[in-house]
PDB file of N, CA and C in Angstrom:
ATOM      1  N   MET B   1       0.811  -1.187   0.003  1.00 71.00           N
ATOM      2  CA  MET B   1      -0.014   0.000   0.005  1.00 71.00           C
ATOM      3  C   MET B   1       0.870   1.262  -0.002  1.00 71.00           C
ATOM      4  N   TYR B   2       1.881   1.302   0.846  1.00 78.00           N
ATOM      5  CA  TYR B   2       2.760   2.464   0.905  1.00 78.00           C
ATOM      6  C   TYR B   2       3.523   2.665  -0.403  1.00 78.00           C
ATOM      7  N   GLN B   3       3.833   1.564  -1.114  1.00 80.00           N
ATOM      8  CA  GLN B   3       4.546   1.709  -2.382  1.00 80.00           C
ATOM      9  C   GLN B   3       3.631   2.380  -3.434  1.00 80.00           C
ATOM     10  N   ARG B   4       2.364   2.016  -3.391  1.00 87.00           N
ATOM     11  CA  ARG B   4       1.419   2.561  -4.361  1.00 87.00           C
ATOM     12  C   ARG B   4       1.000   3.991  -3.994  1.00 87.00           C
ATOM     13  N   TYR B   5       0.791   4.214  -2.699  1.00 82.00           N
ATOM     14  CA  TYR B   5       0.383   5.513  -2.180  1.00 82.00           C
ATOM     15  C   TYR B   5       1.376   5.910  -1.100  1.00 82.00           C
ATOM     16  N   PRO B   6       2.383   6.701  -1.423  1.00 84.00           N
ATOM     17  CA  PRO B   6       3.408   7.050  -0.428  1.00 84.00           C
ATOM     18  C   PRO B   6       2.887   8.078   0.601  1.00 84.00           C
ATOM     19  N   PHE B   7       2.168   7.565   1.577  1.00 86.00           N
ATOM     20  CA  PHE B   7       1.580   8.408   2.623  1.00 86.00           C
ATOM     21  C   PHE B   7       2.667   9.158   3.379  1.00 86.00           C
ATOM     22  N   LYS B   8       2.386  10.435   3.678  1.00 89.00           N
ATOM     23  CA  LYS B   8       3.271  11.230   4.500  1.00 89.00           C
ATOM     24  C   LYS B   8       2.800  11.307   5.934  1.00 89.00           C
ATOM     25  N   VAL B   9       1.472  11.235   6.121  1.00 91.00           N
ATOM     26  CA  VAL B   9       0.874  11.258   7.463  1.00 91.00           C
ATOM     27  C   VAL B   9      -0.153  10.128   7.517  1.00 91.00           C
ATOM     28  N   VAL B  10      -0.105   9.368   8.614  1.00 91.00           N
ATOM     29  CA  VAL B  10      -1.036   8.255   8.811  1.00 91.00           C
ATOM     30  C   VAL B  10      -1.625   8.350  10.206  1.00 91.00           C
ATOM     31  N   ALA B  11      -2.943   8.288  10.306  1.00 92.00           N
ATOM     32  CA  ALA B  11      -3.612   8.260  11.602  1.00 92.00           C
ATOM     33  C   ALA B  11      -4.512   7.021  11.654  1.00 92.00           C
ATOM     34  N   ASP B  12      -4.201   6.140  12.568  1.00 92.00           N
ATOM     35  CA  ASP B  12      -4.981   4.942  12.805  1.00 92.00           C
ATOM     36  C   ASP B  12      -5.937   5.269  13.951  1.00 92.00           C
ATOM     37  N   VAL B  13      -7.236   5.353  13.667  1.00 92.00           N
ATOM     38  CA  VAL B  13      -8.196   5.834  14.653  1.00 92.00           C
ATOM     39  C   VAL B  13      -8.882   4.644  15.343  1.00 92.00           C
ATOM     40  N   HIS B  14      -8.852   4.678  16.668  1.00 90.00           N
ATOM     41  CA  HIS B  14      -9.443   3.626  17.525  1.00 90.00           C
ATOM     42  C   HIS B  14     -10.361   4.275  18.547  1.00 90.00           C
ATOM     43  N   SER B  15     -11.084   3.432  19.232  1.00 89.00           N
ATOM     44  CA  SER B  15     -11.821   3.934  20.408  1.00 89.00           C
ATOM     45  C   SER B  15     -11.437   3.052  21.585  1.00 89.00           C
ATOM     46  N   TYR B  16     -11.227   3.553  22.683  1.00 89.00           N
ATOM     47  CA  TYR B  16     -11.464   4.880  23.167  1.00 89.00           C
ATOM     48  C   TYR B  16     -10.301   5.345  24.024  1.00 89.00           C
ATOM     49  N   GLY B  17     -10.292   6.612  24.462  1.00 90.00           N
ATOM     50  CA  GLY B  17      -9.248   6.996  25.372  1.00 90.00           C
ATOM     51  C   GLY B  17      -8.754   8.431  25.292  1.00 90.00           C
ATOM     52  N   GLU B  18      -8.969   9.132  24.185  1.00 94.00           N
ATOM     53  CA  GLU B  18      -8.510  10.513  24.021  1.00 94.00           C
ATOM     54  C   GLU B  18      -6.995  10.604  24.159  1.00 94.00           C
ATOM     55  N   LEU B  19      -6.315   9.876  23.275  1.00 96.00           N
ATOM     56  CA  LEU B  19      -4.876   9.829  23.243  1.00 96.00           C
ATOM     57  C   LEU B  19      -4.370  10.024  21.822  1.00 96.00           C
ATOM     58  N   MET B  20      -3.208  10.695  21.698  1.00 96.00           N
ATOM     59  CA  MET B  20      -2.463  10.724  20.445  1.00 96.00           C
ATOM     60  C   MET B  20      -1.167   9.970  20.736  1.00 96.00           C
ATOM     61  N   ILE B  21      -1.023   8.793  20.127  1.00 97.00           N
ATOM     62  CA  ILE B  21       0.103   7.922  20.394  1.00 97.00           C
ATOM     63  C   ILE B  21       1.014   7.915  19.174  1.00 97.00           C
ATOM     64  N   TRP B  22       2.278   8.274  19.402  1.00 97.00           N
ATOM     65  CA  TRP B  22       3.243   8.284  18.318  1.00 97.00           C
ATOM     66  C   TRP B  22       4.250   7.153  18.517  1.00 97.00           C
ATOM     67  N   PRO B  23       5.077   6.886  17.506  1.00 97.00           N
ATOM     68  CA  PRO B  23       6.075   5.809  17.584  1.00 97.00           C
ATOM     69  C   PRO B  23       7.127   6.102  18.657  1.00 97.00           C
ATOM     70  N   LEU B  24       7.746   5.161  19.132  1.00 96.00           N
ATOM     71  CA  LEU B  24       7.655   3.715  18.873  1.00 96.00           C
ATOM     72  C   LEU B  24       6.984   3.043  20.056  1.00 96.00           C
ATOM     73  N   GLY B  25       6.297   1.959  19.801  1.00 96.00           N
ATOM     74  CA  GLY B  25       5.536   1.317  20.852  1.00 96.00           C
ATOM     75  C   GLY B  25       6.295   0.293  21.671  1.00 96.00           C
ATOM     76  N   TYR B  26       7.476  -0.086  21.214  1.00 95.00           N
ATOM     77  CA  TYR B  26       8.192  -1.185  21.876  1.00 95.00           C
ATOM     78  C   TYR B  26       9.429  -0.744  22.640  1.00 95.00           C
ATOM     79  N   THR B  27       9.663   0.551  22.739  1.00 94.00           N
ATOM     80  CA  THR B  27      10.848   1.039  23.475  1.00 94.00           C
ATOM     81  C   THR B  27      10.515   2.365  24.153  1.00 94.00           C
ATOM     82  N   GLU B  28      11.205   2.636  25.226  1.00 91.00           N
ATOM     83  CA  GLU B  28      11.038   3.925  25.901  1.00 91.00           C
ATOM     84  C   GLU B  28      11.871   5.019  25.251  1.00 91.00           C
ATOM     85  N   LYS B  29      12.788   4.632  24.365  1.00 93.00           N
ATOM     86  CA  LYS B  29      13.651   5.588  23.673  1.00 93.00           C
ATOM     87  C   LYS B  29      12.811   6.419  22.702  1.00 93.00           C
ATOM     88  N   GLU B  30      12.998   7.732  22.771  1.00 95.00           N
ATOM     89  CA  GLU B  30      12.264   8.639  21.879  1.00 95.00           C
ATOM     90  C   GLU B  30      12.775   8.542  20.444  1.00 95.00           C
ATOM     91  N   VAL B  31      11.885   8.738  19.491  1.00 96.00           N
ATOM     92  CA  VAL B  31      12.273   8.756  18.088  1.00 96.00           C
ATOM     93  C   VAL B  31      13.102  10.038  17.825  1.00 96.00           C
ATOM     94  N   PRO B  32      13.970  10.023  16.793  1.00 96.00           N
ATOM     95  CA  PRO B  32      14.817  11.177  16.533  1.00 96.00           C
ATOM     96  C   PRO B  32      14.052  12.480  16.299  1.00 96.00           C
ATOM     97  N   ASN B  33      12.885  12.404  15.665  1.00 94.00           N
ATOM     98  CA  ASN B  33      12.108  13.622  15.392  1.00 94.00           C
ATOM     99  C   ASN B  33      10.945  13.782  16.362  1.00 94.00           C
ATOM    100  N   ILE B  34      11.184  13.454  17.626  1.00 96.00           N
ATOM    101  CA  ILE B  34      10.140  13.562  18.644  1.00 96.00           C
ATOM    102  C   ILE B  34       9.536  14.986  18.703  1.00 96.00           C
ATOM    103  N   ALA B  35      10.360  15.982  18.495  1.00 95.00           N
ATOM    104  CA  ALA B  35       9.874  17.357  18.552  1.00 95.00           C
ATOM    105  C   ALA B  35       8.767  17.589  17.518  1.00 95.00           C
ATOM    106  N   GLN B  36       8.866  16.954  16.367  1.00 94.00           N
ATOM    107  CA  GLN B  36       7.846  17.090  15.330  1.00 94.00           C
ATOM    108  C   GLN B  36       6.510  16.513  15.805  1.00 94.00           C
ATOM    109  N   PHE B  37       6.559  15.363  16.452  1.00 95.00           N
ATOM    110  CA  PHE B  37       5.328  14.755  16.969  1.00 95.00           C
ATOM    111  C   PHE B  37       4.736  15.599  18.098  1.00 95.00           C
ATOM    112  N   GLN B  38       5.581  16.067  18.988  1.00 96.00           N
ATOM    113  CA  GLN B  38       5.111  16.891  20.099  1.00 96.00           C
ATOM    114  C   GLN B  38       4.503  18.201  19.619  1.00 96.00           C
ATOM    115  N   GLU B  39       5.138  18.823  18.638  1.00 94.00           N
ATOM    116  CA  GLU B  39       4.603  20.067  18.083  1.00 94.00           C
ATOM    117  C   GLU B  39       3.254  19.827  17.400  1.00 94.00           C
ATOM    118  N   LEU B  40       3.156  18.743  16.652  1.00 94.00           N
ATOM    119  CA  LEU B  40       1.891  18.426  15.978  1.00 94.00           C
ATOM    120  C   LEU B  40       0.800  18.160  17.012  1.00 94.00           C
ATOM    121  N   TRP B  41       1.124  17.456  18.064  1.00 95.00           N
ATOM    122  CA  TRP B  41       0.153  17.205  19.141  1.00 95.00           C
ATOM    123  C   TRP B  41      -0.294  18.524  19.777  1.00 95.00           C
ATOM    124  N   GLN B  42       0.653  19.416  20.050  1.00 95.00           N
ATOM    125  CA  GLN B  42       0.319  20.692  20.677  1.00 95.00           C
ATOM    126  C   GLN B  42      -0.556  21.557  19.771  1.00 95.00           C
ATOM    127  N   LYS B  43      -0.357  21.456  18.445  1.00 93.00           N
ATOM    128  CA  LYS B  43      -1.145  22.229  17.484  1.00 93.00           C
ATOM    129  C   LYS B  43      -2.541  21.638  17.297  1.00 93.00           C
ATOM    130  N   THR B  44      -2.730  20.386  17.700  1.00 94.00           N
ATOM    131  CA  THR B  44      -3.989  19.702  17.381  1.00 94.00           C
ATOM    132  C   THR B  44      -4.682  19.154  18.624  1.00 94.00           C
ATOM    133  N   PHE B  45      -4.376  17.936  18.967  1.00 94.00           N
ATOM    134  CA  PHE B  45      -5.180  17.202  19.927  1.00 94.00           C
ATOM    135  C   PHE B  45      -4.964  17.566  21.384  1.00 94.00           C
ATOM    136  N   GLU B  46      -3.873  18.224  21.698  1.00 94.00           N
ATOM    137  CA  GLU B  46      -3.710  18.716  23.076  1.00 94.00           C
ATOM    138  C   GLU B  46      -4.813  19.741  23.378  1.00 94.00           C
ATOM    139  N   LYS B  47      -5.241  20.459  22.343  1.00 92.00           N
ATOM    140  CA  LYS B  47      -6.276  21.487  22.514  1.00 92.00           C
ATOM    141  C   LYS B  47      -7.620  20.910  22.938  1.00 92.00           C
ATOM    142  N   VAL B  48      -7.822  19.620  22.695  1.00 93.00           N
ATOM    143  CA  VAL B  48      -9.074  18.967  23.127  1.00 93.00           C
ATOM    144  C   VAL B  48      -8.772  17.949  24.247  1.00 93.00           C
ATOM    145  N   ASN B  49      -7.708  18.226  24.966  1.00 94.00           N
ATOM    146  CA  ASN B  49      -7.340  17.471  26.172  1.00 94.00           C
ATOM    147  C   ASN B  49      -6.924  16.027  25.950  1.00 94.00           C
ATOM    148  N   PHE B  50      -6.414  15.732  24.746  1.00 95.00           N
ATOM    149  CA  PHE B  50      -5.825  14.405  24.528  1.00 95.00           C
ATOM    150  C   PHE B  50      -4.445  14.390  25.170  1.00 95.00           C
ATOM    151  N   GLN B  51      -4.067  13.253  25.720  1.00 97.00           N
ATOM    152  CA  GLN B  51      -2.694  13.063  26.169  1.00 97.00           C
ATOM    153  C   GLN B  51      -1.863  12.677  24.949  1.00 97.00           C
ATOM    154  N   GLY B  52      -0.585  13.023  24.957  1.00 97.00           N
ATOM    155  CA  GLY B  52       0.297  12.659  23.861  1.00 97.00           C
ATOM    156  C   GLY B  52       1.518  11.931  24.364  1.00 97.00           C
ATOM    157  N   GLY B  53       1.975  10.933  23.603  1.00 97.00           N
ATOM    158  CA  GLY B  53       3.168  10.194  23.964  1.00 97.00           C
ATOM    159  C   GLY B  53       3.207   8.888  23.210  1.00 97.00           C
ATOM    160  N   ASN B  54       4.246   8.071  23.485  1.00 96.00           N
ATOM    161  CA  ASN B  54       4.261   6.746  22.865  1.00 96.00           C
ATOM    162  C   ASN B  54       3.455   5.793  23.733  1.00 96.00           C
ATOM    163  N   SER B  55       3.214   4.591  23.233  1.00 95.00           N
ATOM    164  CA  SER B  55       2.290   3.707  23.951  1.00 95.00           C
ATOM    165  C   SER B  55       2.846   3.239  25.285  1.00 95.00           C
ATOM    166  N   ILE B  56       4.168   3.134  25.432  1.00 96.00           N
ATOM    167  CA  ILE B  56       4.720   2.757  26.734  1.00 96.00           C
ATOM    168  C   ILE B  56       4.433   3.855  27.747  1.00 96.00           C
ATOM    169  N   GLN B  57       4.540   5.105  27.337  1.00 95.00           N
ATOM    170  CA  GLN B  57       4.265   6.227  28.249  1.00 95.00           C
ATOM    171  C   GLN B  57       2.801   6.312  28.619  1.00 95.00           C
ATOM    172  N   LEU B  58       1.924   6.017  27.669  1.00 96.00           N
ATOM    173  CA  LEU B  58       0.495   6.253  27.877  1.00 96.00           C
ATOM    174  C   LEU B  58      -0.301   4.991  28.277  1.00 96.00           C
ATOM    175  N   LEU B  59       0.118   3.820  27.795  1.00 94.00           N
ATOM    176  CA  LEU B  59      -0.668   2.603  28.028  1.00 94.00           C
ATOM    177  C   LEU B  59       0.215   1.422  28.427  1.00 94.00           C
ATOM    178  N   TYR B  60       0.822   0.818  27.422  1.00 96.00           N
ATOM    179  CA  TYR B  60       1.606  -0.404  27.595  1.00 96.00           C
ATOM    180  C   TYR B  60       2.450  -0.612  26.332  1.00 96.00           C
ATOM    181  N   PRO B  61       3.460  -1.464  26.398  1.00 97.00           N
ATOM    182  CA  PRO B  61       4.279  -1.726  25.197  1.00 97.00           C
ATOM    183  C   PRO B  61       3.444  -2.382  24.097  1.00 97.00           C
ATOM    184  N   THR B  62       3.766  -2.038  22.861  1.00 95.00           N
ATOM    185  CA  THR B  62       3.081  -2.639  21.697  1.00 95.00           C
ATOM    186  C   THR B  62       4.121  -3.006  20.648  1.00 95.00           C
ATOM    187  N   THR B  63       3.806  -4.009  19.856  1.00 94.00           N
ATOM    188  CA  THR B  63       4.660  -4.393  18.732  1.00 94.00           C
ATOM    189  C   THR B  63       3.778  -4.683  17.522  1.00 94.00           C
ATOM    190  N   GLY B  64       4.364  -4.555  16.358  1.00 92.00           N
ATOM    191  CA  GLY B  64       3.656  -4.874  15.139  1.00 92.00           C
ATOM    192  C   GLY B  64       2.534  -3.915  14.782  1.00 92.00           C
ATOM    193  N   THR B  65       2.617  -2.686  15.231  1.00 94.00           N
ATOM    194  CA  THR B  65       1.533  -1.730  14.960  1.00 94.00           C
ATOM    195  C   THR B  65       1.704  -1.069  13.592  1.00 94.00           C
ATOM    196  N   GLY B  66       0.610  -0.662  13.009  1.00 93.00           N
ATOM    197  CA  GLY B  66       0.675   0.102  11.765  1.00 93.00           C
ATOM    198  C   GLY B  66       1.385   1.418  11.958  1.00 93.00           C
ATOM    199  N   ARG B  67       1.268   1.950  13.149  1.00 95.00           N
ATOM    200  CA  ARG B  67       1.923   3.217  13.477  1.00 95.00           C
ATOM    201  C   ARG B  67       3.436   3.085  13.358  1.00 95.00           C
ATOM    202  N   ASP B  68       4.000   2.045  13.978  1.00 96.00           N
ATOM    203  CA  ASP B  68       5.442   1.837  13.909  1.00 96.00           C
ATOM    204  C   ASP B  68       5.898   1.449  12.508  1.00 96.00           C
ATOM    205  N   TYR B  69       5.113   0.637  11.826  1.00 94.00           N
ATOM    206  CA  TYR B  69       5.456   0.231  10.467  1.00 94.00           C
ATOM    207  C   TYR B  69       5.547   1.463   9.534  1.00 94.00           C
ATOM    208  N   GLY B  70       4.520   2.290   9.580  1.00 94.00           N
ATOM    209  CA  GLY B  70       4.523   3.485   8.737  1.00 94.00           C
ATOM    210  C   GLY B  70       5.698   4.410   9.029  1.00 94.00           C
ATOM    211  N   TYR B  71       6.033   4.505  10.283  1.00 95.00           N
ATOM    212  CA  TYR B  71       7.142   5.386  10.672  1.00 95.00           C
ATOM    213  C   TYR B  71       8.496   4.808  10.315  1.00 95.00           C
ATOM    214  N   GLU B  72       8.737   3.568  10.773  1.00 95.00           N
ATOM    215  CA  GLU B  72      10.062   2.964  10.591  1.00 95.00           C
ATOM    216  C   GLU B  72      10.366   2.538   9.151  1.00 95.00           C
ATOM    217  N   LYS B  73       9.403   1.966   8.496  1.00 93.00           N
ATOM    218  CA  LYS B  73       9.644   1.426   7.149  1.00 93.00           C
ATOM    219  C   LYS B  73       9.493   2.482   6.055  1.00 93.00           C
ATOM    220  N   HIS B  74       8.595   3.467   6.279  1.00 93.00           N
ATOM    221  CA  HIS B  74       8.267   4.411   5.200  1.00 93.00           C
ATOM    222  C   HIS B  74       8.468   5.878   5.565  1.00 93.00           C
ATOM    223  N   GLY B  75       8.877   6.165   6.799  1.00 92.00           N
ATOM    224  CA  GLY B  75       9.144   7.546   7.180  1.00 92.00           C
ATOM    225  C   GLY B  75       7.912   8.434   7.326  1.00 92.00           C
ATOM    226  N   ALA B  76       6.756   7.838   7.457  1.00 93.00           N
ATOM    227  CA  ALA B  76       5.523   8.614   7.593  1.00 93.00           C
ATOM    228  C   ALA B  76       5.391   9.175   9.023  1.00 93.00           C
ATOM    229  N   ILE B  77       4.766  10.312   9.127  1.00 94.00           N
ATOM    230  CA  ILE B  77       4.354  10.821  10.437  1.00 94.00           C
ATOM    231  C   ILE B  77       3.142   9.983  10.800  1.00 94.00           C
ATOM    232  N   SER B  78       3.359   9.024  11.648  1.00 95.00           N
ATOM    233  CA  SER B  78       2.362   7.979  11.871  1.00 95.00           C
ATOM    234  C   SER B  78       1.953   7.942  13.340  1.00 95.00           C
ATOM    235  N   MET B  79       0.657   7.805  13.573  1.00 95.00           N
ATOM    236  CA  MET B  79       0.146   7.830  14.941  1.00 95.00           C
ATOM    237  C   MET B  79      -1.125   7.009  15.078  1.00 95.00           C
ATOM    238  N   THR B  80      -1.462   6.736  16.310  1.00 95.00           N
ATOM    239  CA  THR B  80      -2.750   6.130  16.645  1.00 95.00           C
ATOM    240  C   THR B  80      -3.516   7.193  17.433  1.00 95.00           C
ATOM    241  N   LEU B  81      -4.772   7.387  17.057  1.00 95.00           N
ATOM    242  CA  LEU B  81      -5.645   8.288  17.810  1.00 95.00           C
ATOM    243  C   LEU B  81      -6.688   7.436  18.517  1.00 95.00           C
ATOM    244  N   GLU B  82      -6.701   7.504  19.820  1.00 94.00           N
ATOM    245  CA  GLU B  82      -7.739   6.839  20.622  1.00 94.00           C
ATOM    246  C   GLU B  82      -8.781   7.909  20.910  1.00 94.00           C
ATOM    247  N   VAL B  83      -9.979   7.752  20.391  1.00 91.00           N
ATOM    248  CA  VAL B  83     -10.990   8.810  20.478  1.00 91.00           C
ATOM    249  C   VAL B  83     -12.220   8.325  21.239  1.00 91.00           C
ATOM    250  N   GLY B  84     -12.900   9.263  21.855  1.00 85.00           N
ATOM    251  CA  GLY B  84     -14.152   8.962  22.509  1.00 85.00           C
ATOM    252  C   GLY B  84     -14.039   8.449  23.926  1.00 85.00           C
ATOM    253  N   GLU B  85     -15.204   8.138  24.470  1.00 85.00           N
ATOM    254  CA  GLU B  85     -15.297   7.718  25.862  1.00 85.00           C
ATOM    255  C   GLU B  85     -15.847   6.297  26.019  1.00 85.00           C
ATOM    256  N   SER B  86     -16.027   5.598  24.887  1.00 85.00           N
ATOM    257  CA  SER B  86     -16.519   4.221  24.947  1.00 85.00           C
ATOM    258  C   SER B  86     -16.062   3.456  23.723  1.00 85.00           C
ATOM    259  N   PHE B  87     -16.071   2.128  23.815  1.00 90.00           N
ATOM    260  CA  PHE B  87     -15.671   1.294  22.687  1.00 90.00           C
ATOM    261  C   PHE B  87     -16.676   1.329  21.569  1.00 90.00           C
ATOM    262  N   ARG B  88     -17.927   1.497  21.867  1.00 90.00           N
ATOM    263  CA  ARG B  88     -18.985   1.534  20.853  1.00 90.00           C
ATOM    264  C   ARG B  88     -19.837   2.780  21.035  1.00 90.00           C
ATOM    265  N   PRO B  89     -19.309   3.915  20.548  1.00 88.00           N
ATOM    266  CA  PRO B  89     -20.048   5.176  20.742  1.00 88.00           C
ATOM    267  C   PRO B  89     -21.349   5.181  19.943  1.00 88.00           C
ATOM    268  N   SER B  90     -22.318   5.870  20.493  1.00 90.00           N
ATOM    269  CA  SER B  90     -23.604   6.058  19.800  1.00 90.00           C
ATOM    270  C   SER B  90     -23.408   6.999  18.634  1.00 90.00           C
ATOM    271  N   PHE B  91     -24.404   7.095  17.785  1.00 90.00           N
ATOM    272  CA  PHE B  91     -24.357   8.030  16.664  1.00 90.00           C
ATOM    273  C   PHE B  91     -24.150   9.455  17.192  1.00 90.00           C
ATOM    274  N   LYS B  92     -24.874   9.807  18.237  1.00 91.00           N
ATOM    275  CA  LYS B  92     -24.772  11.156  18.804  1.00 91.00           C
ATOM    276  C   LYS B  92     -23.353  11.411  19.285  1.00 91.00           C
ATOM    277  N   GLU B  93     -22.745  10.452  19.966  1.00 90.00           N
ATOM    278  CA  GLU B  93     -21.350  10.612  20.421  1.00 90.00           C
ATOM    279  C   GLU B  93     -20.384  10.725  19.240  1.00 90.00           C
ATOM    280  N   THR B  94     -20.610   9.921  18.215  1.00 90.00           N
ATOM    281  CA  THR B  94     -19.747   9.960  17.031  1.00 90.00           C
ATOM    282  C   THR B  94     -19.840  11.296  16.336  1.00 90.00           C
ATOM    283  N   GLU B  95     -21.042  11.815  16.228  1.00 92.00           N
ATOM    284  CA  GLU B  95     -21.250  13.131  15.625  1.00 92.00           C
ATOM    285  C   GLU B  95     -20.537  14.221  16.409  1.00 92.00           C
ATOM    286  N   LYS B  96     -20.604  14.145  17.730  1.00 89.00           N
ATOM    287  CA  LYS B  96     -19.923  15.117  18.599  1.00 89.00           C
ATOM    288  C   LYS B  96     -18.402  14.990  18.425  1.00 89.00           C
ATOM    289  N   MET B  97     -17.882  13.778  18.382  1.00 89.00           N
ATOM    290  CA  MET B  97     -16.441  13.584  18.188  1.00 89.00           C
ATOM    291  C   MET B  97     -16.007  14.171  16.860  1.00 89.00           C
ATOM    292  N   TRP B  98     -16.749  13.895  15.815  1.00 91.00           N
ATOM    293  CA  TRP B  98     -16.384  14.399  14.473  1.00 91.00           C
ATOM    294  C   TRP B  98     -16.344  15.932  14.483  1.00 91.00           C
ATOM    295  N   THR B  99     -17.333  16.550  15.070  1.00 92.00           N
ATOM    296  CA  THR B  99     -17.388  18.011  15.129  1.00 92.00           C
ATOM    297  C   THR B  99     -16.184  18.562  15.883  1.00 92.00           C
ATOM    298  N   GLU B 100     -15.843  17.929  16.985  1.00 91.00           N
ATOM    299  CA  GLU B 100     -14.740  18.405  17.808  1.00 91.00           C
ATOM    300  C   GLU B 100     -13.375  18.123  17.186  1.00 91.00           C
ATOM    301  N   LEU B 101     -13.226  16.976  16.528  1.00 92.00           N
ATOM    302  CA  LEU B 101     -11.908  16.546  16.053  1.00 92.00           C
ATOM    303  C   LEU B 101     -11.609  16.929  14.609  1.00 92.00           C
ATOM    304  N   SER B 102     -12.603  17.202  13.783  1.00 93.00           N
ATOM    305  CA  SER B 102     -12.359  17.444  12.360  1.00 93.00           C
ATOM    306  C   SER B 102     -11.379  18.579  12.080  1.00 93.00           C
ATOM    307  N   PRO B 103     -11.400  19.699  12.810  1.00 93.00           N
ATOM    308  CA  PRO B 103     -10.386  20.721  12.520  1.00 93.00           C
ATOM    309  C   PRO B 103      -8.962  20.228  12.753  1.00 93.00           C
ATOM    310  N   HIS B 104      -8.786  19.355  13.747  1.00 92.00           N
ATOM    311  CA  HIS B 104      -7.461  18.827  14.044  1.00 92.00           C
ATOM    312  C   HIS B 104      -7.037  17.751  13.054  1.00 92.00           C
ATOM    313  N   LEU B 105      -7.987  17.002  12.551  1.00 92.00           N
ATOM    314  CA  LEU B 105      -7.703  16.033  11.493  1.00 92.00           C
ATOM    315  C   LEU B 105      -7.290  16.756  10.219  1.00 92.00           C
ATOM    316  N   LEU B 106      -7.923  17.875   9.948  1.00 92.00           N
ATOM    317  CA  LEU B 106      -7.544  18.672   8.775  1.00 92.00           C
ATOM    318  C   LEU B 106      -6.128  19.222   8.931  1.00 92.00           C
ATOM    319  N   THR B 107      -5.733  19.578  10.118  1.00 92.00           N
ATOM    320  CA  THR B 107      -4.345  20.025  10.363  1.00 92.00           C
ATOM    321  C   THR B 107      -3.388  18.888  10.056  1.00 92.00           C
ATOM    322  N   LEU B 108      -3.756  17.674  10.430  1.00 88.00           N
ATOM    323  CA  LEU B 108      -2.898  16.530  10.080  1.00 88.00           C
ATOM    324  C   LEU B 108      -2.727  16.411   8.568  1.00 88.00           C
ATOM    325  N   ILE B 109      -3.802  16.564   7.838  1.00 88.00           N
ATOM    326  CA  ILE B 109      -3.774  16.482   6.393  1.00 88.00           C
ATOM    327  C   ILE B 109      -2.872  17.594   5.823  1.00 88.00           C
ATOM    328  N   GLU B 110      -3.015  18.804   6.353  1.00 89.00           N
ATOM    329  CA  GLU B 110      -2.206  19.918   5.884  1.00 89.00           C
ATOM    330  C   GLU B 110      -0.731  19.712   6.171  1.00 89.00           C
ATOM    331  N   THR B 111      -0.408  18.971   7.224  1.00 83.00           N
ATOM    332  CA  THR B 111       0.982  18.650   7.566  1.00 83.00           C
ATOM    333  C   THR B 111       1.652  17.853   6.459  1.00 83.00           C
ATOM    334  N   ALA B 112       0.858  17.091   5.742  1.00 72.00           N
ATOM    335  CA  ALA B 112       1.419  16.226   4.691  1.00 72.00           C
ATOM    336  C   ALA B 112       1.831  16.991   3.442  1.00 72.00           C
ATOM    337  N   LYS B 113       1.441  18.221   3.305  1.00 67.00           N
ATOM    338  CA  LYS B 113       1.759  18.988   2.096  1.00 67.00           C
ATOM    339  C   LYS B 113       3.234  19.323   2.009  1.00 67.00           C
TER     340      LYS B 113
END
């Protein structure tokens, strides 16, 4: 997929938790361009009270994630967004999330330019 469409920014959206998780998930060592991830978080999801960090800092160690693959193999600004307050949000909750998060998702898209 990355060979056909060379993504510059990738966001894997999950529920739930209100987190912006950046690479790498299997080590406590920060990625070389950590400042770029932190700045992007501050410009976007920090404004809606998301926590930012790698998965070890925020949750637990992870391996084999799309986030790490996109970053390590293809150099994409790659992250996981944990959104909402439940695993199966209602339509009303989903609509509220979209309204709140869409400006920040657009900033992610603009980052890829």
